[in-house]
Every structure is written in C-alpha cells, then in structure tokens.
Short mmCIF file of C-alpha atoms in Angstrom, two decimals:
data_model
loop_
_atom_site.label_atom_id
_atom_site.label_comp_id
_atom_site.label_asym_id
_atom_site.label_seq_id
_atom_site.Cartn_x
_atom_site.Cartn_y
_atom_site.Cartn_z
CA MET A 1 9.04 12.27 17.68
CA LYS A 2 11.77 12.31 15.00
CA THR A 3 11.82 14.99 12.33
CA ALA A 4 9.66 14.64 9.21
CA ASP A 5 10.96 13.08 6.00
CA PRO A 6 10.96 15.64 3.14
CA LYS A 7 12.12 13.06 0.60
CA ALA A 8 8.97 11.01 1.21
CA ALA A 9 6.88 14.01 0.18
CA LEU A 10 8.40 13.69 -3.33
CA ILE A 11 7.11 10.14 -3.83
CA GLN A 12 4.29 9.78 -6.33
CA TRP A 13 1.58 7.37 -5.24
CA GLY A 14 -1.98 6.36 -5.94
CA ILE A 15 -4.63 4.46 -4.03
CA GLU A 16 -7.54 2.22 -4.99
CA LEU A 17 -10.46 1.89 -2.59
CA GLU A 18 -12.84 -0.99 -3.25
CA THR A 19 -16.31 -0.16 -1.94
CA ARG A 20 -20.02 -0.87 -2.12
CA LEU A 21 -22.20 2.10 -3.05
CA PRO A 22 -25.89 2.58 -2.34
CA ALA A 23 -27.72 2.96 -5.65
CA THR A 24 -29.11 6.22 -4.28
CA SER A 25 -25.59 7.74 -4.35
CA GLN A 26 -26.03 8.29 -8.11
CA VAL A 27 -22.31 7.91 -8.81
CA ALA A 28 -21.64 6.97 -12.45
CA VAL A 29 -19.54 3.78 -12.44
CA GLY A 30 -17.64 2.71 -15.55
CA SER A 31 -16.46 -0.74 -16.56
CA TYR A 32 -13.34 -2.50 -15.28
CA HIS A 33 -10.22 -0.46 -16.17
CA ALA A 34 -12.46 2.03 -17.98
CA GLY A 35 -13.73 4.06 -15.06
CA TYR A 36 -15.81 7.22 -15.27
CA PRO A 37 -14.58 10.49 -13.72
CA VAL A 38 -15.95 11.00 -10.22
CA THR A 39 -17.43 14.48 -10.12
CA THR A 40 -20.58 14.33 -8.03
CA GLY A 41 -22.80 12.12 -5.90
CA ARG A 42 -25.75 12.26 -3.55
CA THR A 43 -25.26 12.06 0.21
CA THR A 44 -27.26 9.79 2.50
CA ALA A 45 -29.25 12.90 3.44
CA GLY A 46 -30.21 13.35 -0.22
CA ALA A 47 -28.06 16.40 -0.97
CA ARG A 48 -25.99 16.74 -4.13
CA SER A 49 -22.26 16.82 -3.28
CA ASN A 50 -19.26 17.54 -5.50
CA ALA A 51 -16.35 15.11 -5.20
CA PRO A 52 -12.93 16.59 -4.30
CA ALA A 53 -10.40 16.82 -7.14
CA PHE A 54 -6.61 16.94 -6.94
CA ASN A 55 -5.17 19.80 -9.01
CA ALA A 56 -8.21 19.45 -11.33
CA ASP A 57 -7.60 15.68 -11.69
CA THR A 58 -10.55 13.49 -10.69
CA TRP A 59 -10.78 9.99 -9.31
CA LYS A 60 -12.19 7.22 -11.52
CA ALA A 61 -15.09 4.93 -10.57
CA GLU A 62 -15.04 1.45 -12.10
CA ARG A 63 -16.69 -1.93 -11.67
CA ASP A 64 -14.89 -4.77 -9.92
CA GLY A 65 -16.34 -8.26 -10.13
CA SER A 66 -14.60 -9.40 -6.94
CA ILE A 67 -16.69 -7.08 -4.73
CA ARG A 68 -19.74 -8.75 -3.17
CA CYS A 69 -22.79 -6.55 -2.70
CA GLU A 70 -26.22 -6.71 -1.15
CA ALA A 71 -29.53 -5.65 -2.67
CA GLY A 72 -29.58 -1.93 -3.41
CA GLN A 73 -25.78 -1.71 -3.66
CA ILE A 74 -23.38 -1.52 -6.59
CA PRO A 75 -19.70 -2.52 -6.55
CA CYS A 76 -17.26 0.30 -7.18
CA GLU A 77 -13.51 0.64 -7.07
CA PHE A 78 -12.39 4.24 -6.72
CA VAL A 79 -9.01 4.88 -8.37
CA SER A 80 -7.16 8.04 -7.40
CA PRO A 81 -5.13 10.28 -9.68
CA ILE A 82 -1.38 10.38 -9.05
CA LEU A 83 -0.90 12.01 -5.64
CA HIS A 84 2.11 13.37 -3.77
CA GLY A 85 3.15 15.61 -0.90
CA GLU A 86 1.16 17.17 1.89
CA HIS A 87 -1.52 18.30 -0.55
CA GLY A 88 -1.99 14.70 -1.67
CA VAL A 89 -2.56 13.46 1.88
CA VAL A 90 -5.02 16.27 2.65
CA HIS A 91 -6.86 15.48 -0.58
CA LEU A 92 -7.08 11.79 0.30
CA ILE A 93 -8.62 12.64 3.67
CA ALA A 94 -11.19 14.88 1.97
CA PHE A 95 -12.11 12.21 -0.59
CA VAL A 96 -12.58 9.52 2.05
CA GLU A 97 -14.82 11.90 3.99
CA TRP A 98 -16.84 12.39 0.79
CA LEU A 99 -17.15 8.61 0.31
CA ASN A 100 -18.50 8.25 3.83
CA ALA A 101 -20.95 11.09 3.22
CA ILE A 102 -22.47 9.34 0.16
CA GLY A 103 -22.87 6.09 2.11
CA ALA A 104 -20.00 4.01 0.70
CA SER A 105 -19.13 0.91 2.73
CA VAL A 106 -16.79 -2.09 2.65
CA ASN A 107 -16.91 -5.78 3.51
CA ALA A 108 -14.47 -8.70 3.47
CA SER A 109 -14.44 -8.80 -0.34
CA CYS A 110 -12.97 -5.28 -0.56
CA GLY A 111 -9.33 -4.26 -0.60
CA CYS A 112 -7.22 -1.13 -0.34
CA HIS A 113 -4.33 -1.01 -2.82
CA ILE A 114 -1.50 1.55 -2.73
CA THR A 115 0.76 2.00 -5.77
CA VAL A 116 4.06 3.91 -5.73
CA GLY A 117 6.20 5.17 -8.59
CA ILE A 118 9.68 3.63 -8.40
CA GLU A 119 11.55 6.48 -10.08
CA SER A 120 10.04 9.00 -7.64
CA ILE A 121 11.48 6.93 -4.77
CA ILE A 122 14.99 6.14 -5.98
CA GLY A 123 15.50 9.11 -8.32
CA THR A 124 16.43 7.10 -11.41
CA SER A 125 14.98 4.72 -13.99
CA ASP A 126 18.25 2.81 -14.39
CA THR A 127 17.22 -0.85 -14.54
CA LYS A 128 20.08 -1.99 -12.30
CA ALA A 129 19.02 0.46 -9.60
CA VAL A 130 15.37 -0.54 -10.05
CA SER A 131 16.34 -4.21 -9.70
CA GLU A 132 18.24 -3.62 -6.48
CA PHE A 133 15.42 -1.53 -5.03
CA ILE A 134 12.62 -4.05 -5.63
CA ARG A 135 14.75 -6.91 -4.29
CA LYS A 136 15.37 -4.98 -1.08
CA LEU A 137 11.71 -4.04 -0.85
CA ALA A 138 10.66 -7.70 -1.26
CA HIS A 139 12.94 -8.78 1.60
CA ILE A 140 11.86 -5.94 3.88
CA ALA A 141 8.14 -6.43 3.17
CA ARG A 142 8.44 -10.12 4.00
CA TRP A 143 10.20 -9.41 7.31
CA HIS A 144 7.36 -7.06 8.28
CA ALA A 145 4.47 -9.08 6.86
CA ARG A 146 2.92 -9.77 10.27
CA SER A 147 2.64 -6.08 11.17
CA LEU A 148 1.36 -5.19 7.67
CA TYR A 149 -1.39 -7.81 7.77
CA GLY A 150 -1.89 -7.18 11.48
CA GLN A 151 -2.76 -3.52 11.03
CA THR A 152 -5.74 -4.56 8.90
CA GLY A 153 -7.19 -6.60 11.80
CA THR A 154 -8.61 -9.02 9.19
CA ASP A 155 -7.84 -12.30 7.42
CA ARG A 156 -6.24 -10.53 4.48
CA HIS A 157 -3.28 -12.96 4.65
CA LEU A 158 -5.67 -15.76 3.61
CA ASN A 159 -6.95 -13.90 0.53
CA ARG A 160 -5.58 -15.25 -2.76
CA TYR A 161 -5.37 -11.71 -4.12
CA SER A 162 -3.04 -10.60 -1.32
CA HIS A 163 -1.15 -13.71 -0.22
CA PRO A 164 2.25 -13.54 1.55
CA LEU A 165 5.29 -13.49 -0.73
CA TYR A 166 6.23 -16.99 -1.80
CA GLU A 167 9.68 -18.51 -1.23
CA GLN A 168 10.17 -18.49 -5.02
CA THR A 169 10.09 -14.70 -4.92
CA ALA A 170 13.64 -14.72 -3.55
CA GLN A 171 14.82 -16.72 -6.58
CA HIS A 172 13.07 -14.40 -9.01
CA MET A 173 14.56 -11.36 -7.30
CA ARG A 174 18.05 -12.85 -7.37
CA LYS A 175 17.73 -13.37 -11.13
CA ILE A 176 16.35 -9.85 -11.60
CA VAL A 177 19.48 -8.45 -9.96
CA THR A 178 21.99 -10.69 -11.73
CA CYS A 179 20.63 -10.73 -15.30
CA GLU A 180 21.37 -7.91 -17.75
CA GLN A 181 18.40 -7.95 -20.12
CA GLU A 182 15.45 -5.79 -19.14
CA ARG A 183 13.09 -8.22 -20.87
CA VAL A 184 14.25 -11.04 -18.59
CA LYS A 185 13.96 -8.80 -15.54
CA ALA A 186 10.37 -7.96 -16.50
CA GLU A 187 9.54 -11.65 -17.00
CA CYS A 188 10.89 -12.51 -13.54
CA ALA A 189 8.89 -9.66 -11.99
CA GLU A 190 5.78 -11.02 -13.68
CA GLN A 191 6.46 -14.48 -12.24
CA CYS A 192 6.40 -13.05 -8.70
CA GLY A 193 2.61 -12.81 -9.03
CA ARG A 194 0.46 -10.28 -7.24
CA GLY A 195 0.44 -11.15 -3.56
CA MET A 196 0.93 -8.70 -0.69
CA VAL A 197 3.29 -6.68 -2.89
CA ASN A 198 2.84 -6.78 -6.65
CA PHE A 199 6.07 -6.33 -8.61
CA ARG A 200 4.67 -7.21 -12.05
CA LYS A 201 4.81 -3.62 -13.33
CA ALA A 202 8.23 -2.77 -11.91
CA PHE A 203 9.79 -2.47 -15.38
CA LYS A 204 6.77 -1.12 -17.24
CA ARG A 205 7.22 1.42 -20.03
CA ASP A 206 4.69 3.50 -21.92
CA ARG A 207 4.16 3.47 -25.68
CA ASP A 208 6.99 5.95 -26.16
CA GLY A 209 9.41 3.79 -24.18
CA ARG A 210 9.40 6.02 -21.10
CA PHE A 211 9.88 4.20 -17.80
CA ILE A 212 6.72 4.18 -15.64
CA GLY A 213 7.55 1.29 -13.32
CA VAL A 214 5.54 0.90 -10.12
CA VAL A 215 5.04 -1.48 -7.20
CA GLU A 216 1.60 -2.09 -5.72
CA PHE A 217 0.89 -2.96 -2.09
CA ARG A 218 -2.16 -5.24 -2.02
CA VAL A 219 -1.77 -6.34 1.61
CA PHE A 220 -4.44 -4.03 3.06
CA ALA A 221 -8.11 -4.85 3.55
CA GLY A 222 -10.89 -2.58 2.36
CA THR A 223 -11.54 0.35 4.69
CA LEU A 224 -12.99 3.84 4.78
CA ASN A 225 -11.47 4.62 8.17
CA ILE A 226 -9.07 7.48 7.52
CA GLU A 227 -6.85 6.73 10.54
CA LYS A 228 -6.42 3.19 9.27
CA ILE A 229 -5.69 4.38 5.74
CA MET A 230 -3.13 6.90 6.97
CA HIS A 231 -1.20 4.19 8.82
CA HIS A 232 -1.29 2.00 5.71
CA LEU A 233 0.01 4.84 3.53
CA ALA A 234 2.69 5.79 6.06
CA SER A 235 3.83 2.16 6.24
CA VAL A 236 4.12 1.92 2.46
CA LEU A 237 6.03 5.17 2.05
CA GLY A 238 8.26 4.34 5.01
CA LEU A 239 9.15 0.87 3.71
CA CYS A 240 9.90 2.28 0.27
CA ARG A 241 12.17 4.93 1.76
CA ARG A 242 13.91 2.32 3.92
CA ALA A 243 14.44 0.04 0.91
CA CYS A 244 15.94 2.99 -0.95
CA GLU A 245 18.38 3.79 1.86
CA VAL A 246 19.43 0.35 3.13
CA ARG A 247 22.84 -0.82 1.94
CA CYS A 248 23.34 -4.20 3.64
CA LEU A 249 20.53 -6.64 2.88
CA GLY A 250 19.81 -9.72 4.98
CA GLY A 251 18.22 -12.97 3.88
CA PHE A 252 14.72 -13.35 2.48
CA GLY A 253 13.70 -15.26 5.60
CA LYS A 254 13.82 -13.74 9.07
CA ASN A 255 16.87 -14.06 11.28
CA LYS A 256 16.48 -14.98 14.96
CA ILE A 257 16.19 -11.38 16.13
CA GLN A 258 13.59 -10.53 13.49
CA ALA A 259 11.62 -13.67 14.31
CA LYS A 260 11.59 -12.74 17.99
CA ARG A 261 10.54 -9.16 17.31
CA THR A 262 7.67 -10.29 15.07
CA ALA A 263 6.36 -13.15 17.22
CA THR A 264 3.01 -11.34 17.33
CA ALA A 265 1.49 -8.60 15.19
CA SER A 266 1.66 -6.23 18.16
CA ASP A 267 5.38 -6.95 18.57
CA GLY A 268 5.85 -6.63 14.83
CA LEU A 269 4.16 -3.23 14.79
CA ARG A 270 6.61 -1.87 17.35
CA PHE A 271 9.48 -3.39 15.34
CA LEU A 272 8.14 -1.70 12.18
CA TRP A 273 8.01 1.69 13.91
CA ASP A 274 11.57 1.32 15.19
CA TYR A 275 12.81 0.06 11.81
CA LEU A 276 11.40 3.13 10.06
CA GLY A 277 12.57 5.57 12.73
CA TRP A 278 9.09 6.54 13.90
CA THR A 279 10.12 5.50 17.43
CA GLY A 280 13.38 4.46 19.07
CA SER A 281 16.79 6.03 18.54
CA ALA A 282 18.24 4.10 15.59
CA ARG A 283 17.35 6.71 12.93
CA PRO A 284 17.29 10.52 12.96
CA VAL A 285 14.34 10.81 10.53
CA ALA A 286 10.85 9.30 10.62
CA LEU A 287 11.03 7.67 7.19
CA GLY A 288 7.87 8.10 5.11
CA LEU A 289 6.26 10.65 7.43
CA PHE A 290 5.50 14.26 6.45
CA GLY A 291 2.59 16.67 6.84
CA LYS A 292 -0.40 15.05 8.54
CA LEU A 293 1.24 11.63 8.28
CA HIS A 294 3.85 13.02 10.67
CA SER A 295 1.79 15.33 12.88
CA GLU A 296 -1.12 12.90 13.34
CA PHE A 297 0.95 9.78 14.02
CA ARG A 298 0.13 9.77 17.73
CA HIS A 299 -3.56 9.49 16.82
CA TYR A 300 -3.58 6.88 14.06
CA ARG A 301 -0.96 4.71 15.81
CA LYS A 302 -3.61 3.83 18.40
CA HIS A 303 -5.85 2.35 15.71
CA ALA A 304 -2.98 0.24 14.38
CA GLN A 305 -2.20 -1.05 17.87
CA ARG A 306 -5.83 -2.00 18.46
CA LEU A 307 -6.09 -3.77 15.11
CA CYS A 308 -2.87 -5.72 15.66
CA GLN A 309 -4.19 -6.90 19.01
CA GLN A 310 -7.38 -7.95 17.24
CA PHE A 311 -5.35 -9.82 14.63
CA ASP A 312 -3.36 -11.65 17.33
CA GLU A 313 -6.57 -12.76 19.01
CA ARG A 314 -8.09 -14.03 15.76
CA TYR A 315 -5.02 -15.51 14.09
CA PRO A 316 -2.42 -16.44 16.74
CA ASP A 317 -0.99 -19.17 14.48
CA ALA A 318 -0.74 -17.12 11.26
CA ASN A 319 2.30 -18.34 9.33
CA LEU A 320 3.91 -14.97 8.68
#
C-alpha cells in the first residue's frame, strides 16, 4: 500500500453519532445543542464504566428529536470534542467500544455526521482560498456520491437530511468563487442547504471575528460498527485532502469516464480508492490515511465492499 499521509493527521475533525440508549445506561442527556458532558454510564452487565476523554475533553450527550426510539430507550446524539491525529482515531475507537458496552444502538432514523475544520485542511482562512476549496470539494463529493452512499449499505440517499447535492449547488459555488464580499459568499453557502455535504458554516466566524469555518459530511447512516466508521472517516479526510491538492477541476456533473467508473457502488468504491491513492499507481501517497486508518485499511475495506454490494442489490436504479 502507498505511504501514509502526514498532512491528513493535522486535520481537525469531529463526529456526531446518533444513537438510542437503554434507560438503564444512566447516561445524562442534555437538550438539543446543550448537551451534558459524557463522563460515565452503566454497561449492559450492570457495571459502572467511565467514558473515554480526549486530552481531558469529554463528549457531549444531547437530545435529538429526529431519532425514533422504542420503549425503554432514550434518543441521544453523542458529539465529540475536536479530534486530530493518530491519538484522535484511537480515542474514537475507544469511545465507540464504550458505546457498545453500555448498550447503545442505531436504527434507520440515526445518522453519523463528520465535521472538518477548513483552515486545518488548506492552511489558511483567506476567503478566496476557502471559496476555491469548498467548490472543489462539492464537485468531487458529487462525483463520488454513489460510493459514499454505497458504503452505508442503506437508503441514506433518500433521507431529506442527507440528500444528494442539488444542481443549483454548482451555481451557488460559482458565485461563491467569483464574488468578493464574504457576506455574499456566506449567503450562497447557506443556500446550498444541508444535504450529503453541508457547506452552510464554511465562512463562520466566532464572536471575536476569528474564522472557524467547517464543512459537515451528513451522507453516512447511523452506525456503531468501528470498521464502518473508520472507512467513513478515511473517505472524508481523503476527499478533503484531494480537494486541497487538485488544481484542474472538471464539471459538476460526471464526464463519461466518471460515469462508467461509478455505474455501481462497488465500481464507485474502487474508483474512490484509486482517486485518493489508496490503490492503483496514480498517486504516491494514500491521501487521508495515517495511523490505524492506514494500517487497518485492508480490514475495514472488506466491510465497505460488502456494504456497496448490498447497496447495489437494494438500489440498482439509485440516481447518483
């Protein structure tokens, strides 16, 4: 396999895992966007268990009205602190193991959202550079939509909270790149909606005016399978790194070669791997892969292949 990507280890990212908790887990869940720190819970065996923390930073547990639960369950979205590097990936694995130990589960109403900090990817907060990056990312994400939805194995492409990018997105992105005013750029990003990739916070600033722009990948279905999550995270980091590096951008729609290579989700997955340099000979570095994301690829790739095959069987006519 190609060498690891040290630049990807510098990217700051966070993840939200929508789940259903058994009431017996005794996890304190806060209100929407006002989550409580996750410090402890009770396992399915009845033992008290401390939740992993990342450099003393805890996850937050908050309510989410979109999660459907059964009797004896409570909806909970777990929101990570800002993560990065090999330590961040190891921490994520440990936290997912903890969630499984306390009996957390998912169903079709749950999602897995991954947010990345733009400045940590491209190395600048210059609005022109940010504009060019998110336009490239929008094009690239649309080309690879079938493999992104396919690796969930579900009908996530039919969910209104994670729909494919609309044709109008190309128009909004063109205006973002050509206009000068940051206010107008932010308005165009807002008009892109949420969808599979949410650009609405790409030009966000804090109260002191400091740039904190992010993009959020909403394409993935809820899961507590760590192999599945690792492929999702690797895909996100790889696509962001590719969007940062690419210089010649094609059209928003697929060309004939891209259409042929993404005729099925299984085909699209192989195209994604080649495009990011995980396989093939086109690139010297496996973009987005480092630490366990790099060393464990041969294991979690099998899960992605199986899920894409499942997607092809269920949705052979998906318009992606």
